[in-house]
CSV table of C-alpha atoms in Angstrom, one decimal:
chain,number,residue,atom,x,y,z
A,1,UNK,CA,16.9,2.7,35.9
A,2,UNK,CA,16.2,3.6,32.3
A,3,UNK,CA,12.7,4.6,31.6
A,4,UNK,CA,10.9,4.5,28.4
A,5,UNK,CA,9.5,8.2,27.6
A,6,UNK,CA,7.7,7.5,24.2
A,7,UNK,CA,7.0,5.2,21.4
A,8,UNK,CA,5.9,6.1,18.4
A,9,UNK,CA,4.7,3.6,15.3
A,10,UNK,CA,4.3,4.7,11.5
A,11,UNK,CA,2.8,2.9,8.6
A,12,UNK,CA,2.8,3.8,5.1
A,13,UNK,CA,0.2,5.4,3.1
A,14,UNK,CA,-0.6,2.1,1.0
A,15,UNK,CA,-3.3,0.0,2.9
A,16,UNK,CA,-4.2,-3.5,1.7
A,17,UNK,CA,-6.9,-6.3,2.3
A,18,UNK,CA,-5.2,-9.5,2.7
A,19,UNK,CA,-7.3,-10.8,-0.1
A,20,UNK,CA,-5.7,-7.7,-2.3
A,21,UNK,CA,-2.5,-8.8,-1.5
A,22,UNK,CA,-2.8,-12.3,-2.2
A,23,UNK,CA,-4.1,-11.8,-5.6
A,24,UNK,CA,-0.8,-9.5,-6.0
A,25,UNK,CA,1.2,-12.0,-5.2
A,26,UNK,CA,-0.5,-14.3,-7.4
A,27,UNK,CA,0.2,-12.8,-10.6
A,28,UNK,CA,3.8,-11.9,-9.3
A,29,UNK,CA,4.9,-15.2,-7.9
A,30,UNK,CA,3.0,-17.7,-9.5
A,31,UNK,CA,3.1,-18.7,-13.4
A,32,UNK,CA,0.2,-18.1,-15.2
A,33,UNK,CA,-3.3,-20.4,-14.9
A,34,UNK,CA,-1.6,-22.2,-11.7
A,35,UNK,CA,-3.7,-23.7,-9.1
A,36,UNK,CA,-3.2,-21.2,-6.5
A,37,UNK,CA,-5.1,-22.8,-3.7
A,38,UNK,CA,-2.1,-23.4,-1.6
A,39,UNK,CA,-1.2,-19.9,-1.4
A,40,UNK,CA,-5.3,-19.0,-0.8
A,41,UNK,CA,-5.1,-21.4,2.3
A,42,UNK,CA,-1.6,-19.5,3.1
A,43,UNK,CA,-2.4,-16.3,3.5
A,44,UNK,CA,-6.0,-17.3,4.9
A,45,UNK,CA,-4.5,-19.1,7.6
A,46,UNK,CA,-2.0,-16.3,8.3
A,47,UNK,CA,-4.6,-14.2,10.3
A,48,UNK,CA,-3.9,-10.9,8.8
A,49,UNK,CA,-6.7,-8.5,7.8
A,50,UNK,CA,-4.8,-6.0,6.5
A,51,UNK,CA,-1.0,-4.4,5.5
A,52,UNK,CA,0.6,-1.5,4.3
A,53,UNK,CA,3.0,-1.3,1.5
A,54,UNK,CA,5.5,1.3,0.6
A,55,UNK,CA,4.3,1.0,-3.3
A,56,UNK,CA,0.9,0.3,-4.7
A,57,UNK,CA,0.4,-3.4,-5.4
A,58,UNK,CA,0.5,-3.1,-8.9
A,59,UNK,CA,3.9,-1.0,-8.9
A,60,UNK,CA,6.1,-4.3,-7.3
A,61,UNK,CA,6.1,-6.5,-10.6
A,62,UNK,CA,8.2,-3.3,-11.8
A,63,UNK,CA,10.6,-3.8,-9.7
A,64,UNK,CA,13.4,-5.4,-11.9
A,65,UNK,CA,16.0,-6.6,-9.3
A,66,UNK,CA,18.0,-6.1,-5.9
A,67,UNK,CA,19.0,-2.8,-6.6
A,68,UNK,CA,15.7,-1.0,-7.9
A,69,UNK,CA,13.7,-2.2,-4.9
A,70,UNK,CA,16.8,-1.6,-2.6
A,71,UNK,CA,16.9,1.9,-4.1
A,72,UNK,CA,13.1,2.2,-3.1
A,73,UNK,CA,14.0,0.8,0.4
A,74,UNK,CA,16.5,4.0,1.1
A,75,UNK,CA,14.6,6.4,0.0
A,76,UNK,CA,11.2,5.4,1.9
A,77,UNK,CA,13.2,4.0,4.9
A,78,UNK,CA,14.3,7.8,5.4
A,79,UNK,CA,10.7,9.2,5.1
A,80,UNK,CA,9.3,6.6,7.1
A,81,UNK,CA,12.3,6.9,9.7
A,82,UNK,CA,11.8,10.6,10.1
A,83,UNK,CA,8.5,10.5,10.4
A,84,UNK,CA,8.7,8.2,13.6
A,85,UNK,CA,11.4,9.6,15.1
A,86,UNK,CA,9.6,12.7,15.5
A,87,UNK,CA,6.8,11.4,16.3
A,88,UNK,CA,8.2,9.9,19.5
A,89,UNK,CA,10.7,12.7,20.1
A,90,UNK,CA,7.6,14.8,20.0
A,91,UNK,CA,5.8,12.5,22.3
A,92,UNK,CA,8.2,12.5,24.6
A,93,UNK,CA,8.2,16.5,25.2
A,94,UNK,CA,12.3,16.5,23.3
A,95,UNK,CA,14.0,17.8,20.6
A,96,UNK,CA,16.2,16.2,18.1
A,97,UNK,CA,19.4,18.3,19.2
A,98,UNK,CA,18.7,15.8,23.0
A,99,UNK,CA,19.7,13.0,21.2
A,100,UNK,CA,22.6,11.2,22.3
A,101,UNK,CA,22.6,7.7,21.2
A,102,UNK,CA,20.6,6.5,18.1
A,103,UNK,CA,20.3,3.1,16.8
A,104,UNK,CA,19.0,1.8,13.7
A,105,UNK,CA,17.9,-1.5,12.9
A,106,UNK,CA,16.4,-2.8,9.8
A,107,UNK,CA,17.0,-6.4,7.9
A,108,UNK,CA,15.3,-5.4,4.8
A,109,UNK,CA,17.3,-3.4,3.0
A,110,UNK,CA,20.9,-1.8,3.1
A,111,UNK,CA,22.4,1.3,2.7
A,112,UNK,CA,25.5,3.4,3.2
A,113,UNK,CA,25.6,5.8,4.7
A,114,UNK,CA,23.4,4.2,6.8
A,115,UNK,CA,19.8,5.7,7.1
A,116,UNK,CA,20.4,7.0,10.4
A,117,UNK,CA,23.2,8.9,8.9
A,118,UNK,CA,21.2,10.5,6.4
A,119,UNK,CA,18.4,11.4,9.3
A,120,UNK,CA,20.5,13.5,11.4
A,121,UNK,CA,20.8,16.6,8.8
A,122,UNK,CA,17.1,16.0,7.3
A,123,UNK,CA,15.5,16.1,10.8
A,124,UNK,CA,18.6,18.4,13.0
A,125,UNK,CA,20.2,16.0,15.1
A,126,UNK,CA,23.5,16.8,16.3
A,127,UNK,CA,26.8,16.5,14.6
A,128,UNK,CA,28.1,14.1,17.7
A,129,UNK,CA,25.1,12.2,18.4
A,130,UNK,CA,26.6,8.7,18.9
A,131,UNK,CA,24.9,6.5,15.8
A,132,UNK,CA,24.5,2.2,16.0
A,133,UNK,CA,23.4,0.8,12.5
A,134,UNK,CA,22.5,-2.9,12.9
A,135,UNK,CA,21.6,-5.3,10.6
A,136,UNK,CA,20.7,-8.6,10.5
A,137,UNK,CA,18.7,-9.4,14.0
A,138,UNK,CA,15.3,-9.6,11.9
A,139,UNK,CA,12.8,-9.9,14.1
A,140,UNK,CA,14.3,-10.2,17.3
A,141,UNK,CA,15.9,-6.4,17.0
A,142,UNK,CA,13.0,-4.6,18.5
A,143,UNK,CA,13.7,-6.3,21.9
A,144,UNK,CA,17.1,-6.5,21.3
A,145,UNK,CA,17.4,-2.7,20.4
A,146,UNK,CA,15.4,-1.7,23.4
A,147,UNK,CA,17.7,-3.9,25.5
A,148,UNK,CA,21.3,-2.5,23.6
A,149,UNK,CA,20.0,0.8,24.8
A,150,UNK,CA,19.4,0.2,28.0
A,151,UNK,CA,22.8,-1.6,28.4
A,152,UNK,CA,24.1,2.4,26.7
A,153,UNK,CA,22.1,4.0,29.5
A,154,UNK,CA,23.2,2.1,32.4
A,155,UNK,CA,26.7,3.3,32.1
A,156,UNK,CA,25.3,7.2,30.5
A,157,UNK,CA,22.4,7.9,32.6
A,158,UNK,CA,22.7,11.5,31.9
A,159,UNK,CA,21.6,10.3,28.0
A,160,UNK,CA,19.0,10.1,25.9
A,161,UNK,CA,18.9,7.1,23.6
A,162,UNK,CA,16.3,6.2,20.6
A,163,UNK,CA,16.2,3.1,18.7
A,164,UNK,CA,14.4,3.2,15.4
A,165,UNK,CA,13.3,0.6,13.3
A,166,UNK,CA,12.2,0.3,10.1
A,167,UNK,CA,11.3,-2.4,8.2
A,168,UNK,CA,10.3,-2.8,4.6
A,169,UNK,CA,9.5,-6.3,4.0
A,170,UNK,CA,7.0,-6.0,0.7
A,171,UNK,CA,10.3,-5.2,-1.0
A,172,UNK,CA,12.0,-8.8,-0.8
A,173,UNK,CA,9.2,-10.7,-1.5
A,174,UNK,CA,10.9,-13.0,-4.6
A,175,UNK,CA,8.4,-12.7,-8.2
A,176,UNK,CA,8.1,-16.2,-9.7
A,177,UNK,CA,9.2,-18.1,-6.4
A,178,UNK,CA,6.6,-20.7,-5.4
A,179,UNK,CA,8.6,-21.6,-2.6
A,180,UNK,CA,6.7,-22.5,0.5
A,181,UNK,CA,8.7,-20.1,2.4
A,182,UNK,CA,8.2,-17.1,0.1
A,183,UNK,CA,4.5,-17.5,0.4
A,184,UNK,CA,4.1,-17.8,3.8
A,185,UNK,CA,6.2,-14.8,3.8
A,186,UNK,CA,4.0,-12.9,1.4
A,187,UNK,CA,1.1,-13.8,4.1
A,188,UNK,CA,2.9,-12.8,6.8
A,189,UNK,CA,5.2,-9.6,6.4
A,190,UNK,CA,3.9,-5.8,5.8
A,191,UNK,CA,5.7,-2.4,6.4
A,192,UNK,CA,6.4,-0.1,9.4
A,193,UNK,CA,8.4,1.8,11.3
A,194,UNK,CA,8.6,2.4,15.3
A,195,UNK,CA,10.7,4.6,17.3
A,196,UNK,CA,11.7,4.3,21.0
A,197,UNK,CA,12.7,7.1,23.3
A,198,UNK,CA,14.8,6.4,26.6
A,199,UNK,CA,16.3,8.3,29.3
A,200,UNK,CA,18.8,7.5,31.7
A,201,UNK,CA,18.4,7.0,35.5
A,202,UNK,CA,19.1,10.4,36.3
A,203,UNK,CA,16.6,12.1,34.1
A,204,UNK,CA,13.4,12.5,35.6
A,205,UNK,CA,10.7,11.2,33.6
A,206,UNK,CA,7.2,9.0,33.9
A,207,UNK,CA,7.1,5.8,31.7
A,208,UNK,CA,8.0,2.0,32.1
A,209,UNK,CA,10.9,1.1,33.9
A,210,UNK,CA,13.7,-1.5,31.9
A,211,UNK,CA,14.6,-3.9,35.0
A,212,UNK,CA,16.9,-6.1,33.3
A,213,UNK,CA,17.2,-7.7,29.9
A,214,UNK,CA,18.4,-11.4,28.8
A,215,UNK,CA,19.6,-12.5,25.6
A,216,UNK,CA,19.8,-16.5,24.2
A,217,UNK,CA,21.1,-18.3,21.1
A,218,UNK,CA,20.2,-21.8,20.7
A,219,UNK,CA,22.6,-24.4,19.6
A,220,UNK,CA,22.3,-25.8,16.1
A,221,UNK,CA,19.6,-23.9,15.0
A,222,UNK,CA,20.9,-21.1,12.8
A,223,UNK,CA,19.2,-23.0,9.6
A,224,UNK,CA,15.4,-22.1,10.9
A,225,UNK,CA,15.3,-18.4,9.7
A,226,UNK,CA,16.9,-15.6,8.0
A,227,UNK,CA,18.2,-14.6,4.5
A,228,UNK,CA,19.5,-16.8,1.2
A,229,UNK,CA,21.0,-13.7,-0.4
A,230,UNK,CA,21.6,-13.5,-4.2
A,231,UNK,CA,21.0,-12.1,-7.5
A,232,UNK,CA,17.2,-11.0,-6.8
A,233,UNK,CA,17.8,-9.8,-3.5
A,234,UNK,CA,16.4,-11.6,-0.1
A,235,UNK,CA,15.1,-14.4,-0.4
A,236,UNK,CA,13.5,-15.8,2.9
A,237,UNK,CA,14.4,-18.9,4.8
A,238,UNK,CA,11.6,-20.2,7.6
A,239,UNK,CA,11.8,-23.4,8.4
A,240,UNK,CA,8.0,-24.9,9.9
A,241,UNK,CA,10.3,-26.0,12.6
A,242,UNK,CA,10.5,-22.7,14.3
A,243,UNK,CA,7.2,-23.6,16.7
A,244,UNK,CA,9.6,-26.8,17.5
A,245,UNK,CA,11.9,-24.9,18.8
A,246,UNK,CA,9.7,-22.1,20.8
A,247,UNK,CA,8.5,-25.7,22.5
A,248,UNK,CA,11.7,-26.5,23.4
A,249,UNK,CA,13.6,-23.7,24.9
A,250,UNK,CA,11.1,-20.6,25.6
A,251,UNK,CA,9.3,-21.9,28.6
A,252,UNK,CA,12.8,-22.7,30.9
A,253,UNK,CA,14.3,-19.2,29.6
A,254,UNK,CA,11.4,-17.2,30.0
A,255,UNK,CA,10.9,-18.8,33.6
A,256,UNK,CA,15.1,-18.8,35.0
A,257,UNK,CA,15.0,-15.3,33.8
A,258,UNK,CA,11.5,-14.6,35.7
A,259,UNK,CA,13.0,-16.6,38.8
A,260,UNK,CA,15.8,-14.2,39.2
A,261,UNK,CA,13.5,-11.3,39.9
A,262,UNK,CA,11.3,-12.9,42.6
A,263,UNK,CA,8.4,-13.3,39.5
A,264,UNK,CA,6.5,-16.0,37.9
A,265,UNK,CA,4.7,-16.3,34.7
A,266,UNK,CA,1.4,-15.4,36.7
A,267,UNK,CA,2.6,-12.4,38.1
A,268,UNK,CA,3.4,-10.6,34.9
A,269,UNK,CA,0.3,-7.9,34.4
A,270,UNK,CA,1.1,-7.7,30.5
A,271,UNK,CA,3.0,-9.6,27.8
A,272,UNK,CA,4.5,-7.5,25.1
A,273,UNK,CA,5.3,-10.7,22.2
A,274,UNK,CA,6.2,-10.1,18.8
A,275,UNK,CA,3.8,-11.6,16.3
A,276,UNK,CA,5.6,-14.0,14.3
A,277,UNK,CA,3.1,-15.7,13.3
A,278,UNK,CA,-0.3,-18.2,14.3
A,279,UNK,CA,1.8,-21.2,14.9
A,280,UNK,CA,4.2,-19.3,17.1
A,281,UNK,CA,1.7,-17.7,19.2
A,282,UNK,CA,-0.2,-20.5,19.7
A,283,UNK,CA,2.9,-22.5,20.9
A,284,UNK,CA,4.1,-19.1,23.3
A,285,UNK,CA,0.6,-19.4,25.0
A,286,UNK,CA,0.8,-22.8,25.4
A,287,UNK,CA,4.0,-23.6,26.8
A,288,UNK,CA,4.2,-20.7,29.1
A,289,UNK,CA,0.5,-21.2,30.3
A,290,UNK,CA,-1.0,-17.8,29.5
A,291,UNK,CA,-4.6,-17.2,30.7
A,292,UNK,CA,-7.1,-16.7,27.8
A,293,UNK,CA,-6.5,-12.7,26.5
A,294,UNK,CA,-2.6,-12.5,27.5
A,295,UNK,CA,-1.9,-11.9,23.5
A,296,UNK,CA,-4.4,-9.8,22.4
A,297,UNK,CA,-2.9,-6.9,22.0
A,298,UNK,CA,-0.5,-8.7,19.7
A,299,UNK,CA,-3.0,-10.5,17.7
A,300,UNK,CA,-4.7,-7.7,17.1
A,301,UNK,CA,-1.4,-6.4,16.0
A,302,UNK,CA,-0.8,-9.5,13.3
A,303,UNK,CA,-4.2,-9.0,12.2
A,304,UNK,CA,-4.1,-5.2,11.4
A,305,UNK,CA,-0.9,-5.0,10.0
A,306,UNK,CA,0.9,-8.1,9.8
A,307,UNK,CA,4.1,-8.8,10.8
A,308,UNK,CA,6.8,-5.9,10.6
A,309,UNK,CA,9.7,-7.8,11.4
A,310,UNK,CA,11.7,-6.1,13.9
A,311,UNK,CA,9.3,-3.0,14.1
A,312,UNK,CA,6.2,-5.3,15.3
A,313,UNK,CA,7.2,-5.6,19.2
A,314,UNK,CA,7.5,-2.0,19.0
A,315,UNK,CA,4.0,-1.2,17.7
A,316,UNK,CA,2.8,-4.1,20.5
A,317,UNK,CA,4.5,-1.8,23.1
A,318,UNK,CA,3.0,1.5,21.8
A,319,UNK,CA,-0.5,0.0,21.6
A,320,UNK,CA,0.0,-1.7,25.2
A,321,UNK,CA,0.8,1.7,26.6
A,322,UNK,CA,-1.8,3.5,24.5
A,323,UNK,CA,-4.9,1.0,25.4
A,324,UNK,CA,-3.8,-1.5,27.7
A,325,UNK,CA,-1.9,-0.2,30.5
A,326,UNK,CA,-1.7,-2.0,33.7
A,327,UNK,CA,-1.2,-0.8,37.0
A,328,UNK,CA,1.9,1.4,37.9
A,329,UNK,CA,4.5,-1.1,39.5
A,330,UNK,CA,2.5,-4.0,37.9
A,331,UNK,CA,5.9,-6.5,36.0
A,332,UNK,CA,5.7,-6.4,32.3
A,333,UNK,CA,8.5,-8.7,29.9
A,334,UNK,CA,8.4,-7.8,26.3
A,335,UNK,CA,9.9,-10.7,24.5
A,336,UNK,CA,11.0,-11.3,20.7
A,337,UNK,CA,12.6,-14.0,18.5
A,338,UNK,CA,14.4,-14.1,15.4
A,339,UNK,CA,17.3,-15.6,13.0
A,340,UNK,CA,20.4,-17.1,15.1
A,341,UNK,CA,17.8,-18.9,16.3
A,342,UNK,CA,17.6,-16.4,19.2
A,343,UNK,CA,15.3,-14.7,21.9
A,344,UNK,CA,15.6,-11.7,23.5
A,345,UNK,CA,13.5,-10.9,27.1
A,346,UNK,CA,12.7,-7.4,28.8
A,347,UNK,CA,11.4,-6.7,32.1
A,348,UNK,CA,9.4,-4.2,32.4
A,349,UNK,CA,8.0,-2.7,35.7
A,350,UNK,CA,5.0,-0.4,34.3
């Protein structure tokens, strides 16, 4: 079975209040002498303490278009990249040269070559490591990745695959859009990058165990979230309905998938859930019944940093491991959802 060796989170050096960031996005979204109470109740509501930016605050009402802030994008994607790729390489006792498979995934910016292409000189990776650049998952592609490779691993167990994510999402927020969805955005979304180290069956190494993975689209619901792409760059769609739809399919996926391993929701020691947000949590707890402290790890997550997109799971996972590690054997399912509509499930075995 493929086990996870290491996982490694980084943040960038600009850390915010919420408050600082509201007022940011204040004078950068919102004309001047506007009633800005919506947005206060917004980003109150949102949960989130704190964020980290790639730029200061004051430096993003500079940014004059798509391409300056997707030229800002490549250039701290790589440093951010690089810096948690070695960090997990390094946490995982390997070198970049042991690198056979990397994926990247990102849905803020774009670039090519891709930014895995430009890490494998800057940080010595080989010239025939195997390279996956994905785009467009969002939020789901920290499961997703973890689960694409696994599926790599199965059928190379000799290999050792990362997936790194990094995710930029201060750099799409839209100046002078008072859309709703812009400004829950703006409450929502920071910056981060997380790297995941995993070896194949028949390397010997301690870490959680990937039992088996399960991927679902939903019908007739690819208008709840992703990207309205134009002139200025991303613009977000989030549709309130996305809690309407955790309601309706999450539960009966989360518990067929469960049912085919012997396991019930009870049984699973720790629940690895991408933050997307109050409203979805609060709905994820409900309909699958989870006892009172199954999240925290992942609210404490929204609430430090926010939501980074595909990288959040990720920095769930490492903080699980680092603080809240269960019993060895104990089942785990990481789980994450994102633009399709889609959800992506992991078991675990810690």
């Amino acid at each position: 079975m493929t086990r996870i060796a290491a996982v490694h989170g980084a943040l960038p050096p600009h850390r915010h209040t919420q408050r600082e960031v509201t007022d940011m996005v204040a004078r950068t979204c919102l004309p001047p002498g506007a009633d800005r109470r919506v947005l206060d109740r917004l980003h109150r509501n949102a949960r989130v303490r704190t964020r980290h930016t790639v730029l200061p605050l004051d430096a993003y009402a500079g940014l004059d278009g798509f391409g300056a802030a997707n030229d800002v994008f490549i250039r701290s994607a790589v440093d951010l990249g690089g810096q948690a790729l070695r960090g997990a390489l390094r946490a995982a006792g390997l070198r970049p040269t042991d690198v056979d498979l990397l994926m990247f995934t990102s849905v803020t910016g774009i670039a090519a070559p891709s930014v895995d292409a430009r890490l494998v000189n800057r940080l010595g990776l080989r010239s025939d490591v195997k390279r996956l650049p994905v785009f467009g998952l969002g939020c789901v592609a920290g499961a997703a990745g973890v689960a694409r490779i696994h599926d790599h691993l199965l059928g190379h167990p000799d290999d050792v695959a990362v997936l790194l994510s990094v995710e930029l999402c201060s750099l799409t927020f839209q100046r002078h859009d008072t859309n709703p969805a812009n400004l829950v955005a703006t409450a929502l979304f920071g910056d981060g990058a997380a790297a995941v180290v995993a070896l194949g069956g028949r390397r010997a190494v301690a870490g959680p165990e990937i039992v088996a993975t399960r991927s679902r689209m939903y019908p007739e619901t690819e208008h709840v979230m992703g990207w309205d792409i134009g002139s200025t760059g991303f613009g977000v769609v989030l549709d309130p309905g996305v809690p309407d739809v955790v309601r309706q399919y999450l539960a009966d996926d989360v518990r067929e998938f469960l049912d085919e391993h012997g396991l019930k929701p009870k049984d699973v020691a720790r629940w690895v859930c991408h933050p997307g947000g109050p409203k979805v949590l609060e709905t994820v707890t409900e309909v699958l019944d989870l006892p009172d402290g199954a999240l925290d790890v992942t609210w404490r997550s929204l609430a430090d940093v926010g939501n980074l997109s595909s990288a959040s799971v990720l920095h769930v996972l490492r903080d699980t491991l680092e603080h809240r590690r269960p019993e060895p054997g104990t089942p785990g399912l990481l789980l994450a959802m994102g633009p399709g509509f889609c959800c992506e499930l992991v078991l675990l075995r810690w």
